[in-house]
Short mmCIF file of C-alpha atoms and ligand atoms in Angstrom, two decimals:
data_model
loop_
_atom_site.label_atom_id
_atom_site.label_comp_id
_atom_site.label_asym_id
_atom_site.label_seq_id
_atom_site.Cartn_x
_atom_site.Cartn_y
_atom_site.Cartn_z
CA MET D 299 0.00 0.00 0.00
CA SER D 300 1.49 3.39 -0.94
CA GLU D 301 1.71 6.26 1.52
CA ASN D 302 -1.08 8.15 -0.29
CA LYS D 303 -3.34 5.13 -0.20
CA ASN D 304 -2.67 4.89 3.53
CA ILE D 305 -3.89 8.44 3.95
CA ASP D 306 -7.05 7.71 1.90
CA PHE D 307 -7.65 4.58 3.96
CA MET D 308 -7.22 6.59 7.17
CA ASP D 309 -9.69 9.24 5.98
CA GLU D 310 -12.22 6.47 5.38
CA ILE D 311 -11.65 5.13 8.91
CA VAL D 312 -12.12 8.60 10.36
CA ASN D 313 -15.29 9.20 8.35
CA LYS D 314 -16.89 5.76 8.61
CA GLU D 315 -15.93 4.89 12.17
CA GLY D 316 -16.26 8.37 13.65
CA MET D 317 -12.81 7.86 15.17
CA SER D 318 -10.26 10.48 16.10
CA ARG D 319 -7.28 10.79 13.74
CA ARG D 320 -5.06 9.74 16.65
CA ASP D 321 -6.93 6.44 17.13
CA ALA D 322 -7.11 5.90 13.40
CA LEU D 323 -3.35 6.40 13.16
CA LYS D 324 -2.86 3.83 15.91
CA LEU D 325 -4.85 1.31 13.88
CA MET D 326 -3.03 2.24 10.72
CA GLY D 327 0.18 1.33 12.51
CA ILE D 328 -0.41 -2.18 11.19
CA SER D 329 -0.38 -1.07 7.60
CA PRO D 330 3.14 0.27 7.09
CA ILE D 331 4.58 -2.86 8.73
CA ALA D 332 2.61 -5.00 6.31
CA ALA D 333 3.53 -2.80 3.39
CA ALA D 334 7.24 -2.91 4.19
CA ALA D 335 7.31 -6.67 4.36
CA ILE D 336 5.08 -7.11 1.31
CA ALA D 337 7.36 -4.85 -0.71
CA GLY D 338 10.32 -7.10 0.12
CA THR D 339 8.85 -10.46 -0.84
CA GLY D 340 10.83 -13.70 -0.70
CA SER D 341 11.96 -15.53 2.39
CA SER D 342 15.58 -14.49 1.81
CA THR D 343 14.69 -10.98 3.06
CA PHE D 344 14.31 -12.39 6.57
CA THR D 345 17.68 -12.06 8.23
CA GLU D 346 16.90 -12.32 11.93
CA ALA D 347 19.95 -13.25 14.06
CA LYS D 348 20.21 -16.99 14.73
CA ALA D 349 19.16 -17.64 18.27
CA SER D 350 20.14 -21.22 18.98
CA ASP D 351 22.98 -23.62 18.16
CA ALA D 352 20.88 -26.60 19.26
CA GLN D 353 21.24 -29.73 17.11
CA GLY D 354 18.78 -32.42 16.09
CA LYS D 355 16.62 -33.64 13.24
CA ILE D 356 13.19 -31.99 13.27
CA VAL D 357 10.32 -33.53 11.30
CA ILE D 358 7.22 -31.39 10.70
CA VAL D 359 4.09 -33.21 9.53
CA GLY D 360 1.68 -31.02 7.54
CA ALA D 361 2.33 -27.92 5.42
CA GLY D 362 -0.78 -25.82 6.05
CA ALA D 363 -0.85 -22.64 8.12
CA GLY D 364 0.74 -24.16 11.24
CA GLY D 365 3.35 -26.36 9.53
CA ILE D 366 4.70 -23.57 7.33
CA MET D 367 4.83 -21.05 10.18
CA ALA D 368 6.67 -23.57 12.39
CA MET D 369 9.14 -24.37 9.61
CA ALA D 370 9.88 -20.71 8.81
CA ARG D 371 10.46 -19.79 12.46
CA LEU D 372 12.57 -22.85 13.29
CA ARG D 373 14.68 -22.33 10.20
CA SER D 374 15.51 -18.78 11.16
CA ALA D 375 15.98 -19.49 14.87
CA LEU D 376 18.51 -22.33 14.44
CA SER D 377 22.09 -21.71 13.32
CA ASN D 378 22.27 -25.20 11.81
CA PRO D 379 18.70 -26.29 11.03
CA ASP D 380 17.98 -29.90 10.03
CA ILE D 381 14.33 -29.76 9.05
CA THR D 382 12.21 -32.24 7.10
CA ILE D 383 8.61 -31.41 6.23
CA ILE D 384 6.23 -34.21 5.25
CA ALA D 385 3.22 -32.99 3.28
CA PRO D 386 1.54 -34.31 0.15
CA ASN D 387 0.02 -31.00 -0.89
CA GLU D 388 1.68 -29.01 -3.69
CA LYS D 389 -0.83 -26.21 -3.10
CA HIS D 390 -1.38 -24.03 -0.04
CA LEU D 391 -4.90 -22.83 0.77
CA TYR D 392 -5.72 -19.57 2.56
CA GLN D 393 -8.83 -21.17 4.02
CA PRO D 394 -10.33 -18.10 5.77
CA GLY D 395 -10.77 -16.67 2.25
CA GLN D 396 -13.40 -19.33 1.48
CA VAL D 397 -15.96 -17.17 3.31
CA PHE D 398 -15.14 -14.15 1.13
CA MET D 399 -15.46 -16.47 -1.90
CA ALA D 400 -18.93 -17.45 -0.65
CA ALA D 401 -19.80 -13.75 -0.47
CA GLY D 402 -18.59 -13.16 -4.04
CA GLU D 403 -15.61 -11.04 -2.91
CA TYR D 404 -12.74 -13.46 -3.78
CA VAL D 405 -12.27 -16.15 -6.42
CA ALA D 406 -10.32 -19.40 -5.96
CA GLU D 407 -7.10 -17.99 -7.50
CA ASP D 408 -7.00 -15.35 -4.74
CA ILE D 409 -6.56 -17.95 -2.02
CA ILE D 410 -4.37 -20.70 -3.51
CA LYS D 411 -0.58 -20.56 -3.85
CA ASP D 412 2.16 -23.12 -4.48
CA ASN D 413 3.71 -24.58 -1.33
CA LYS D 414 7.09 -24.54 -3.11
CA ASP D 415 7.01 -20.74 -2.69
CA PHE D 416 7.17 -21.25 1.08
CA ILE D 417 9.42 -24.29 1.45
CA PRO D 418 13.05 -23.33 0.77
CA ASP D 419 15.58 -25.70 -0.80
CA ASP D 420 17.49 -26.27 2.44
CA VAL D 421 14.39 -27.86 3.99
CA LYS D 422 13.83 -31.46 2.93
CA TRP D 423 10.27 -31.78 1.61
CA ILE D 424 8.87 -35.33 1.42
CA LYS D 425 5.70 -35.17 -0.69
CA ASP D 426 3.84 -37.93 1.05
CA GLU D 427 1.42 -38.46 3.90
CA VAL D 428 2.15 -39.96 7.32
CA LYS D 429 0.03 -43.08 7.78
CA THR D 430 1.39 -44.16 11.17
CA PHE D 431 2.99 -42.25 14.05
CA ASP D 432 5.32 -44.43 16.14
CA PRO D 433 6.50 -42.11 18.93
CA ASP D 434 7.91 -44.95 21.02
CA ASN D 435 10.52 -45.48 18.28
CA ASN D 436 10.79 -41.82 17.21
CA LYS D 437 9.64 -42.49 13.67
CA VAL D 438 6.74 -42.04 11.27
CA ILE D 439 5.68 -44.39 8.47
CA LEU D 440 4.52 -42.92 5.18
CA ARG D 441 1.82 -43.96 2.69
CA SER D 442 4.67 -45.24 0.48
CA GLY D 443 5.88 -47.51 3.29
CA GLU D 444 9.04 -45.46 3.86
CA GLU D 445 10.03 -44.92 7.50
CA VAL D 446 11.31 -41.50 8.60
CA SER D 447 13.01 -41.12 11.96
CA TYR D 448 13.33 -37.93 13.97
CA ASP D 449 14.80 -36.43 17.10
CA TYR D 450 11.96 -33.92 17.43
CA LEU D 451 8.48 -34.04 15.90
CA VAL D 452 6.07 -31.16 15.16
CA VAL D 453 2.51 -32.29 14.43
CA ALA D 454 0.68 -29.81 12.17
CA THR D 455 -1.84 -32.04 10.41
CA GLY D 456 -4.94 -29.93 10.99
CA LEU D 457 -8.28 -31.67 11.31
CA GLN D 458 -10.58 -33.82 9.24
CA TYR D 459 -14.17 -33.22 8.07
CA HIS D 460 -16.81 -35.88 8.73
CA TYR D 461 -19.67 -35.26 6.32
CA ASP D 462 -20.00 -39.07 6.57
CA TRP D 463 -21.26 -38.77 10.18
CA ILE D 464 -24.51 -37.28 8.80
CA ASP D 465 -26.72 -40.13 7.55
CA GLY D 466 -27.61 -39.82 3.88
CA LEU D 467 -24.91 -37.21 3.14
CA THR D 468 -21.83 -37.62 0.97
CA GLU D 469 -19.43 -34.87 -0.12
CA ASP D 470 -20.49 -35.16 -3.76
CA MET D 471 -24.04 -34.06 -2.80
CA ILE D 472 -22.74 -30.61 -1.83
CA GLY D 473 -23.61 -28.10 -4.54
CA LYS D 474 -26.75 -29.98 -5.57
CA ASP D 475 -30.41 -29.88 -4.51
CA GLY D 476 -30.06 -26.79 -2.31
CA ILE D 477 -27.16 -28.20 -0.23
CA SER D 478 -24.06 -26.11 0.42
CA SER D 479 -21.05 -26.08 2.76
CA VAL D 480 -18.47 -23.29 2.74
CA TYR D 481 -15.92 -25.52 4.49
CA LEU D 482 -15.50 -27.99 1.62
CA ASN D 483 -11.90 -28.06 0.40
CA ASN D 484 -9.13 -30.51 -0.32
CA PRO D 485 -5.61 -29.43 0.68
CA GLU D 486 -4.03 -32.39 -1.11
CA LYS D 487 -5.79 -31.60 -4.41
CA GLY D 488 -5.51 -27.85 -3.81
CA THR D 489 -9.23 -27.15 -4.20
CA VAL D 490 -11.56 -24.79 -2.33
CA GLU D 491 -14.89 -25.77 -3.85
CA GLY D 492 -16.93 -24.80 -0.73
CA GLY D 493 -16.37 -21.10 -1.49
CA SER D 494 -17.62 -21.12 -5.08
CA ILE D 495 -20.45 -23.58 -4.37
CA THR D 496 -21.72 -21.33 -1.58
CA TRP D 497 -21.56 -18.20 -3.78
CA ASP D 498 -23.71 -20.06 -6.39
CA TRP D 499 -26.00 -21.08 -3.53
CA PHE D 500 -26.36 -17.41 -2.44
CA ASN D 501 -27.50 -16.60 -5.98
CA GLU D 502 -29.86 -19.58 -6.27
CA LEU D 503 -31.38 -18.52 -2.95
CA ARG D 504 -31.81 -14.97 -4.21
CA GLU D 505 -33.54 -16.26 -7.37
CA ALA D 506 -35.88 -18.45 -5.31
CA ALA D 507 -36.73 -15.56 -2.96
CA LYS D 508 -38.02 -13.56 -5.94
CA THR D 509 -41.03 -15.83 -6.25
CA GLY D 510 -41.55 -17.12 -2.69
CA LYS D 511 -40.19 -17.25 0.84
CA PRO D 512 -37.71 -20.16 0.85
CA LYS D 513 -37.03 -22.13 4.03
CA VAL D 514 -33.29 -22.04 4.74
CA ILE D 515 -31.45 -23.99 7.46
CA TYR D 516 -27.89 -23.26 8.69
CA THR D 517 -26.29 -25.92 10.87
CA GLN D 518 -23.48 -26.09 13.42
CA PRO D 519 -22.35 -29.54 14.67
CA ALA D 520 -21.65 -30.88 18.16
CA THR D 521 -17.86 -31.27 17.62
CA PRO D 522 -15.19 -28.58 17.85
CA ILE D 523 -14.90 -26.84 14.47
CA LYS D 524 -12.30 -24.59 12.88
CA CYS D 525 -13.42 -20.97 12.79
CA GLY D 526 -16.43 -21.36 15.06
CA GLY D 527 -17.98 -18.17 13.66
CA ALA D 528 -18.16 -19.34 10.03
CA PRO D 529 -21.65 -20.93 10.34
CA GLN D 530 -23.06 -17.55 11.41
CA LYS D 531 -20.95 -15.64 8.86
CA ILE D 532 -22.77 -17.53 6.10
CA LEU D 533 -26.14 -16.95 7.80
CA TYR D 534 -25.74 -13.17 8.04
CA LEU D 535 -24.01 -12.63 4.68
CA SER D 536 -26.64 -14.61 2.77
CA ASP D 537 -29.44 -12.81 4.63
CA ASP D 538 -27.84 -9.45 3.83
CA TYR D 539 -27.44 -10.48 0.18
CA LEU D 540 -31.23 -11.02 0.05
CA LYS D 541 -31.92 -7.83 1.99
CA GLU D 542 -29.87 -5.80 -0.48
CA ALA D 543 -32.26 -6.98 -3.24
CA GLY D 544 -35.33 -6.24 -1.10
CA LEU D 545 -35.96 -9.98 -0.57
CA THR D 546 -36.27 -12.27 2.42
CA ALA D 547 -36.50 -15.94 3.44
CA GLU D 548 -37.46 -18.02 6.47
CA MET D 549 -34.11 -18.71 8.12
CA THR D 550 -33.33 -21.19 10.91
CA PHE D 551 -29.98 -21.35 12.68
CA ALA D 552 -29.86 -24.90 14.09
CA THR D 553 -26.87 -25.25 16.37
CA SER D 554 -25.92 -27.91 18.85
CA GLY D 555 -24.66 -25.10 21.09
CA GLY D 556 -26.74 -23.20 23.60
CA LYS D 557 -25.70 -19.66 22.68
CA LEU D 558 -24.80 -17.60 19.63
CA PHE D 559 -21.31 -16.77 20.98
CA GLY D 560 -20.62 -18.37 24.33
CA ALA D 561 -16.92 -17.39 24.47
CA VAL D 562 -17.60 -13.65 24.79
CA PRO D 563 -20.89 -12.64 26.49
CA ALA D 564 -20.78 -9.09 25.05
CA VAL D 565 -20.59 -10.50 21.50
CA ASP D 566 -23.43 -12.92 22.29
CA LYS D 567 -25.58 -9.99 23.50
CA MET D 568 -24.76 -7.93 20.39
CA LEU D 569 -25.73 -10.79 18.07
CA THR D 570 -28.93 -11.54 20.00
CA GLU D 571 -30.13 -7.99 20.60
CA HIS D 572 -28.91 -6.10 17.53
CA VAL D 573 -27.53 -8.23 14.69
CA GLN D 574 -30.29 -10.83 14.37
CA PRO D 575 -33.18 -8.36 14.96
CA ARG D 576 -31.78 -6.26 12.08
CA TYR D 577 -32.84 -9.10 9.76
CA GLY D 578 -36.07 -10.03 11.58
CA ASN D 579 -36.38 -13.42 9.83
CA ILE D 580 -34.01 -15.66 11.83
CA THR D 581 -35.17 -18.34 14.30
CA ASN D 582 -32.54 -19.98 16.53
CA LYS D 583 -32.85 -23.65 17.38
CA PHE D 584 -30.34 -24.31 20.15
CA GLY D 585 -29.32 -27.84 21.15
CA HIS D 586 -30.05 -29.13 17.61
CA ASN D 587 -27.44 -31.36 15.98
CA LEU D 588 -27.91 -32.43 12.34
CA VAL D 589 -27.79 -36.24 12.14
CA ALA D 590 -29.47 -37.10 8.82
CA ILE D 591 -30.41 -35.64 5.45
CA ASP D 592 -33.10 -36.84 3.06
CA ALA D 593 -31.99 -34.92 -0.01
CA ALA D 594 -34.73 -36.31 -2.28
CA ASN D 595 -37.51 -34.98 -0.02
CA LYS D 596 -35.49 -32.05 1.38
CA VAL D 597 -35.89 -32.98 5.04
CA ALA D 598 -33.15 -32.56 7.67
CA THR D 599 -33.25 -34.57 10.90
CA PHE D 600 -31.77 -33.20 14.11
CA GLU D 601 -31.08 -34.68 17.50
CA HIS D 602 -32.50 -32.16 19.95
CA LYS D 603 -30.95 -32.30 23.41
CA TYR D 604 -32.61 -30.44 26.24
CA THR D 605 -33.26 -30.61 29.97
CA VAL D 606 -36.61 -30.67 31.81
CA LYS D 607 -37.50 -30.16 35.45
CA GLY D 608 -38.31 -33.43 37.24
CA GLU D 609 -39.57 -34.03 40.76
CA TYR D 610 -38.70 -31.79 43.68
CA ASP D 611 -36.02 -33.42 45.85
CA GLU D 612 -36.73 -32.58 49.50
CA ASP D 613 -33.26 -33.66 50.65
CA ILE D 614 -31.28 -31.35 48.38
CA GLU D 615 -34.11 -28.80 48.19
CA GLU D 616 -34.12 -28.48 44.43
CA TYR D 617 -35.74 -29.99 41.34
CA VAL D 618 -34.05 -32.96 39.69
CA MET D 619 -33.11 -32.04 36.11
CA ILE D 620 -33.72 -34.72 33.46
CA ASP D 621 -31.80 -34.85 30.15
CA LYS D 622 -33.97 -35.52 27.09
CA VAL D 623 -33.17 -36.29 23.45
CA ASP D 624 -35.76 -36.02 20.65
CA ARG D 625 -35.44 -36.41 16.91
CA VAL D 626 -36.78 -33.40 15.06
CA GLU D 627 -37.46 -33.26 11.32
CA MET D 628 -37.29 -29.95 9.50
CA PRO D 629 -38.20 -29.41 5.84
CA TYR D 630 -35.97 -27.04 3.87
CA ASP D 631 -35.51 -25.54 0.43
CA PHE D 632 -31.86 -24.67 1.06
CA ILE D 633 -29.45 -25.94 3.72
CA HIS D 634 -25.93 -24.83 4.63
CA ILE D 635 -24.15 -27.70 6.40
CA VAL D 636 -21.13 -27.40 8.66
CA PRO D 637 -19.63 -30.90 8.94
CA PRO D 638 -18.65 -32.53 12.24
CA MET D 639 -14.84 -32.29 12.59
CA ALA D 640 -12.25 -34.48 14.35
CA GLY D 641 -8.50 -35.01 14.61
CA VAL D 642 -7.06 -36.63 11.46
CA ASP D 643 -7.23 -40.44 11.56
CA SER D 644 -3.44 -40.84 11.59
CA ILE D 645 -3.29 -38.97 14.91
CA ALA D 646 -6.60 -40.18 16.35
CA ASN D 647 -5.46 -43.81 15.89
CA SER D 648 -1.98 -43.21 17.29
CA PRO D 649 -0.48 -43.19 20.82
CA LEU D 650 -0.17 -39.39 20.42
CA ALA D 651 -3.92 -38.76 20.80
CA TRP D 652 -5.90 -38.12 23.95
CA ALA D 653 -7.40 -41.54 24.77
CA GLN D 654 -10.48 -40.26 26.55
CA GLY D 655 -12.47 -37.18 27.51
CA SER D 656 -13.78 -34.38 25.33
CA ALA D 657 -10.44 -34.07 23.48
CA LYS D 658 -10.35 -37.79 22.56
CA GLY D 659 -8.69 -38.23 19.16
CA TRP D 660 -6.93 -34.82 19.21
CA LEU D 661 -3.19 -34.38 19.92
CA GLU D 662 -2.46 -34.68 23.65
CA VAL D 663 -0.47 -31.50 24.24
CA ASP D 664 -0.23 -29.28 27.28
CA LYS D 665 -2.70 -26.42 26.74
CA GLU D 666 0.00 -23.82 27.49
CA THR D 667 3.38 -25.17 26.34
CA LEU D 668 1.98 -27.14 23.35
CA GLN D 669 4.43 -29.90 24.27
CA HIS D 670 3.11 -33.46 24.20
CA ARG D 671 2.14 -34.56 27.71
CA ARG D 672 3.80 -37.99 27.41
CA TYR D 673 6.40 -37.66 24.62
CA ALA D 674 8.66 -34.71 25.49
CA ASN D 675 10.20 -34.50 21.99
CA VAL D 676 6.79 -34.00 20.32
CA PHE D 677 5.04 -30.63 19.92
CA GLY D 678 1.81 -29.50 18.27
CA ILE D 679 0.68 -26.46 16.32
CA GLY D 680 -2.66 -25.50 14.78
CA ASP D 681 -6.06 -27.17 14.69
CA ILE D 682 -4.88 -30.66 15.68
CA CYS D 683 -3.98 -29.54 19.22
CA GLY D 684 -6.36 -30.97 21.81
CA VAL D 685 -6.63 -27.75 23.81
CA PRO D 686 -9.79 -26.00 25.04
CA LYS D 687 -9.69 -23.12 22.54
CA GLY D 688 -8.08 -22.04 19.33
CA LYS D 689 -8.98 -23.75 16.05
CA THR D 690 -8.18 -20.74 13.87
CA GLY D 691 -5.31 -19.54 11.72
CA GLY D 692 -5.00 -16.69 14.24
CA SER D 693 -4.46 -19.25 17.01
CA ALA D 694 -1.83 -21.06 14.93
CA ARG D 695 -0.07 -17.71 14.51
CA HIS D 696 0.02 -17.35 18.30
CA HIS D 697 1.06 -20.99 18.74
CA ALA D 698 4.05 -20.56 16.43
CA PRO D 699 6.48 -18.43 18.52
CA ILE D 700 5.51 -20.25 21.73
CA MET D 701 5.82 -23.72 20.29
CA VAL D 702 9.16 -22.83 18.64
CA ALA D 703 10.61 -21.30 21.82
CA ASN D 704 9.56 -24.36 23.81
CA LEU D 705 10.94 -26.79 21.24
CA LEU D 706 14.25 -24.91 21.25
CA ALA D 707 14.30 -25.07 25.06
CA GLN D 708 13.72 -28.81 24.91
CA MET D 709 16.53 -29.18 22.35
CA GLU D 710 18.84 -27.20 24.63
CA GLY D 711 17.99 -29.37 27.63
CA LYS D 712 15.97 -26.63 29.34
CA LYS D 713 12.40 -26.69 30.61
CA PRO D 714 9.84 -25.28 28.12
CA LYS D 715 8.27 -22.27 29.82
CA GLU D 716 6.48 -20.15 27.21
CA ALA D 717 2.67 -20.33 27.56
CA PHE D 718 -0.12 -20.13 24.97
CA ASP D 719 -3.02 -18.16 26.48
CA GLY D 720 -5.76 -19.69 24.31
CA TYR D 721 -5.83 -16.78 21.84
CA THR D 722 -8.55 -17.22 19.22
CA VAL D 723 -9.85 -14.70 16.70
CA CYS D 724 -13.14 -14.71 14.85
CA PRO D 725 -13.77 -11.95 12.31
CA LEU D 726 -17.56 -12.42 12.46
CA LYS D 727 -19.16 -10.93 9.36
CA THR D 728 -22.54 -9.57 10.48
CA GLN D 729 -23.41 -8.04 7.09
CA TYR D 730 -21.57 -6.91 3.95
CA GLY D 731 -19.16 -4.20 5.14
CA LYS D 732 -19.29 -5.00 8.89
CA ILE D 733 -17.29 -7.35 11.09
CA ILE D 734 -17.15 -8.00 14.83
CA LEU D 735 -13.48 -8.77 15.51
CA ALA D 736 -14.07 -11.21 18.36
CA GLU D 737 -10.69 -11.91 19.98
CA PHE D 738 -10.61 -14.03 23.12
CA ASN D 739 -8.47 -16.45 25.09
CA TYR D 740 -8.84 -18.98 27.90
CA LYS D 741 -9.89 -16.19 30.27
CA GLY D 742 -12.39 -14.29 28.07
CA ALA D 743 -12.35 -11.29 25.71
CA ALA D 744 -8.81 -10.29 24.62
CA PRO D 745 -9.07 -7.43 22.10
CA SER D 746 -5.78 -6.32 20.51
CA PHE D 747 -7.07 -2.77 20.06
CA PRO D 748 -8.66 -0.38 22.56
CA LEU D 749 -12.09 -0.71 20.93
CA ALA D 750 -15.29 -2.40 22.13
CA VAL D 751 -14.82 -6.04 21.09
CA GLU D 752 -18.52 -6.57 20.30
CA GLU D 753 -19.04 -3.63 17.94
CA PRO D 754 -19.53 -4.50 14.23
CA ARG D 755 -17.17 -2.18 12.32
CA TRP D 756 -16.35 -1.38 8.73
CA ILE D 757 -12.64 -1.08 9.61
CA TRP D 758 -12.49 -4.80 10.46
CA TRP D 759 -14.22 -5.65 7.20
CA ALA D 760 -11.63 -3.61 5.28
CA PHE D 761 -8.79 -5.11 7.34
CA ASP D 762 -9.99 -8.68 6.78
CA LEU D 763 -10.83 -8.24 3.08
CA TYR D 764 -7.79 -6.22 1.96
CA MET D 765 -4.98 -6.73 4.47
CA LEU D 766 -5.15 -10.09 6.23
CA LYS D 767 -4.59 -12.13 3.09
CA PRO D 768 -1.34 -10.36 2.07
CA MET D 769 -0.26 -10.45 5.71
CA TYR D 770 -0.88 -14.20 5.71
CA TRP D 771 1.13 -14.86 2.53
CA HIS D 772 3.96 -12.38 3.07
CA LEU D 773 4.38 -12.18 6.84
CA MET D 774 2.87 -15.16 8.63
CA MET D 775 4.02 -17.79 6.12
CA LYS D 776 7.54 -16.38 6.36
CA GLY D 777 7.58 -16.45 10.13
CA LEU D 778 7.72 -12.66 10.30
CA MET D 779 4.51 -12.25 12.26
C1 FAD M 7 -14.33 -21.77 5.78
C2 FAD M 7 -13.22 -21.46 6.73
C3 FAD M 7 -13.15 -20.21 7.33
C4 FAD M 7 -12.12 -19.91 8.20
N1 FAD M 7 -12.05 -18.65 8.73
C5 FAD M 7 -11.02 -18.32 9.52
C6 FAD M 7 -10.86 -16.98 9.99
O1 FAD M 7 -11.64 -16.10 9.66
N2 FAD M 7 -9.80 -16.69 10.79
C7 FAD M 7 -8.90 -17.65 11.14
O2 FAD M 7 -7.94 -17.33 11.86
N3 FAD M 7 -9.02 -18.93 10.73
C8 FAD M 7 -10.06 -19.28 9.92
N4 FAD M 7 -10.17 -20.56 9.46
C9 FAD M 7 -9.36 -21.63 10.07
C10 FAD M 7 -7.93 -21.75 9.55
O3 FAD M 7 -7.91 -21.88 8.16
C11 FAD M 7 -7.31 -22.95 10.22
O4 FAD M 7 -7.46 -22.83 11.61
C12 FAD M 7 -5.84 -23.09 9.90
O5 FAD M 7 -5.68 -23.33 8.52
C13 FAD M 7 -5.23 -24.21 10.73
O6 FAD M 7 -3.93 -24.49 10.31
P1 FAD M 7 -3.36 -25.99 10.44
O7 FAD M 7 -1.97 -25.94 9.95
O8 FAD M 7 -3.64 -26.53 11.77
O9 FAD M 7 -4.25 -26.85 9.44
P2 FAD M 7 -4.32 -26.74 7.86
O10 FAD M 7 -4.03 -25.36 7.42
O11 FAD M 7 -5.63 -27.33 7.48
O12 FAD M 7 -3.13 -27.65 7.34
C14 FAD M 7 -2.98 -29.01 7.68
C15 FAD M 7 -2.17 -29.68 6.59
O13 FAD M 7 -1.73 -30.96 7.04
C16 FAD M 7 -1.85 -31.88 5.98
N5 FAD M 7 -1.95 -33.23 6.55
C17 FAD M 7 -3.00 -33.77 7.21
N6 FAD M 7 -2.71 -35.03 7.61
C18 FAD M 7 -1.46 -35.27 7.18
C19 FAD M 7 -0.60 -36.42 7.28
N7 FAD M 7 -0.98 -37.52 7.90
N8 FAD M 7 0.63 -36.36 6.70
C20 FAD M 7 1.06 -35.20 6.09
N9 FAD M 7 0.28 -34.11 5.96
C21 FAD M 7 -0.97 -34.14 6.51
C22 FAD M 7 -3.11 -31.43 5.25
O14 FAD M 7 -3.11 -31.90 3.91
C23 FAD M 7 -3.00 -29.91 5.33
O15 FAD M 7 -2.31 -29.39 4.23
C24 FAD M 7 -11.16 -20.89 8.52
C25 FAD M 7 -11.21 -22.14 7.91
C26 FAD M 7 -12.22 -22.43 7.01
C27 FAD M 7 -12.25 -23.77 6.32
#
């Protein structure tokens, strides 16, 4: 961004946000940093002093957001790095951009790059997938049958979608008969079909609303998901897209959760009292988990979990609460499905996974140090980590320096002491041109800027649409941020 453009951008912030120039300048402080780094592209521009002479072979599994950030930071922090990255995918997906694709703001080419642009020649890249993790023998076994040993392992495999956990649904049904899912992508093939399918779906919905009032369902599953705000982003953006054309539809948000935004009460209140009433056509069905689809008859079946008051217990002087589960059928014309998600099979079926509890199947790391709780030479980064919060690219960005510092400490025979605070960010699109930048951590709201966290703002829309993507490619993927 040129200096003049920065000034124009600042004028817009001042005008649209009613902010003082001083505050606007503070926000704009991000921009010159980004611009400077973007101007000097190429990883060779990063010449940070080497911090550690520690030795050892590091194997990183996965080359998405977390794997590439870990690699870039380790490579620059070690004076004599010995890094192998195992990843089958030639392409790198900027997955948050799939929502802007769904809204018609990006196309696929905007959010796909070649992984070779991020993996330098001095890092050994094995283009294969790990089938088996064998941490007792410090090795992994690949799809090809090859065994790769390591001194230190970084697990960055991300998670896995389970459309197959919804009866009657297969991935190839998405994009047909009113079914959409913004999440659909395939890192190995380098495709982001969920974005374009959902943009077509927005337009089919708009066409249908010209001659009737379509019934539209938006789902959110009972498992942890990456970018927990995306189900509602699609709800509000598609509703706004209708509103802009003077149209409406009967919309149901069916979520297995009990709140719109449990992590930050002020955001929950804003969504409940201001954002949803702005549309006036949204009904929330809490405690509803999609379990089956009858695509031919356009009926979705949910498991509805709720609690009722039982008998009064004289001894404890309160009513006994009874858990109930019903099956509820809902007809639809259009449905946006968010799939259940889980740790990738290769981790879930390995000794590295939590064996029980709510994190079963996810990587068993300490929620602060990101070091494996039983295998001290194994660390995690990104969505695969079985920690209470943080399945976002923003979390992976916060994992990276902490995980790297702790891995270096381990390599140097010291105790890992850096702590991840649970940082998670959700740029929740409440309409075209407005975003709530919901930042939070294990303790609650954690805004990076001195602005009310719950307020939908144009500045966050502009930041997300125009700046985050170049920052991702040119700063985060090079370990500069
Ligand atoms: C629709 C959507 C919207 C989103 N919105 C946002 C947002 O607004 N803000 C935000 O911060 N985040 C957002 N995210 C989430 C963000 O993209 C992820 O949290 C982030 O990509 C996680 O990085 P990761 O490295 O853990 O996983 P990924 O980036 O998914 O990378 C994992 C890689 O590991 C590879 N892999 C898996 N198993 C193996 C194996 N056995 N062997 C070798 N390689 C393997 C995979 O092929 C993949 O390339 C969004 C995601 C989606 C899909």
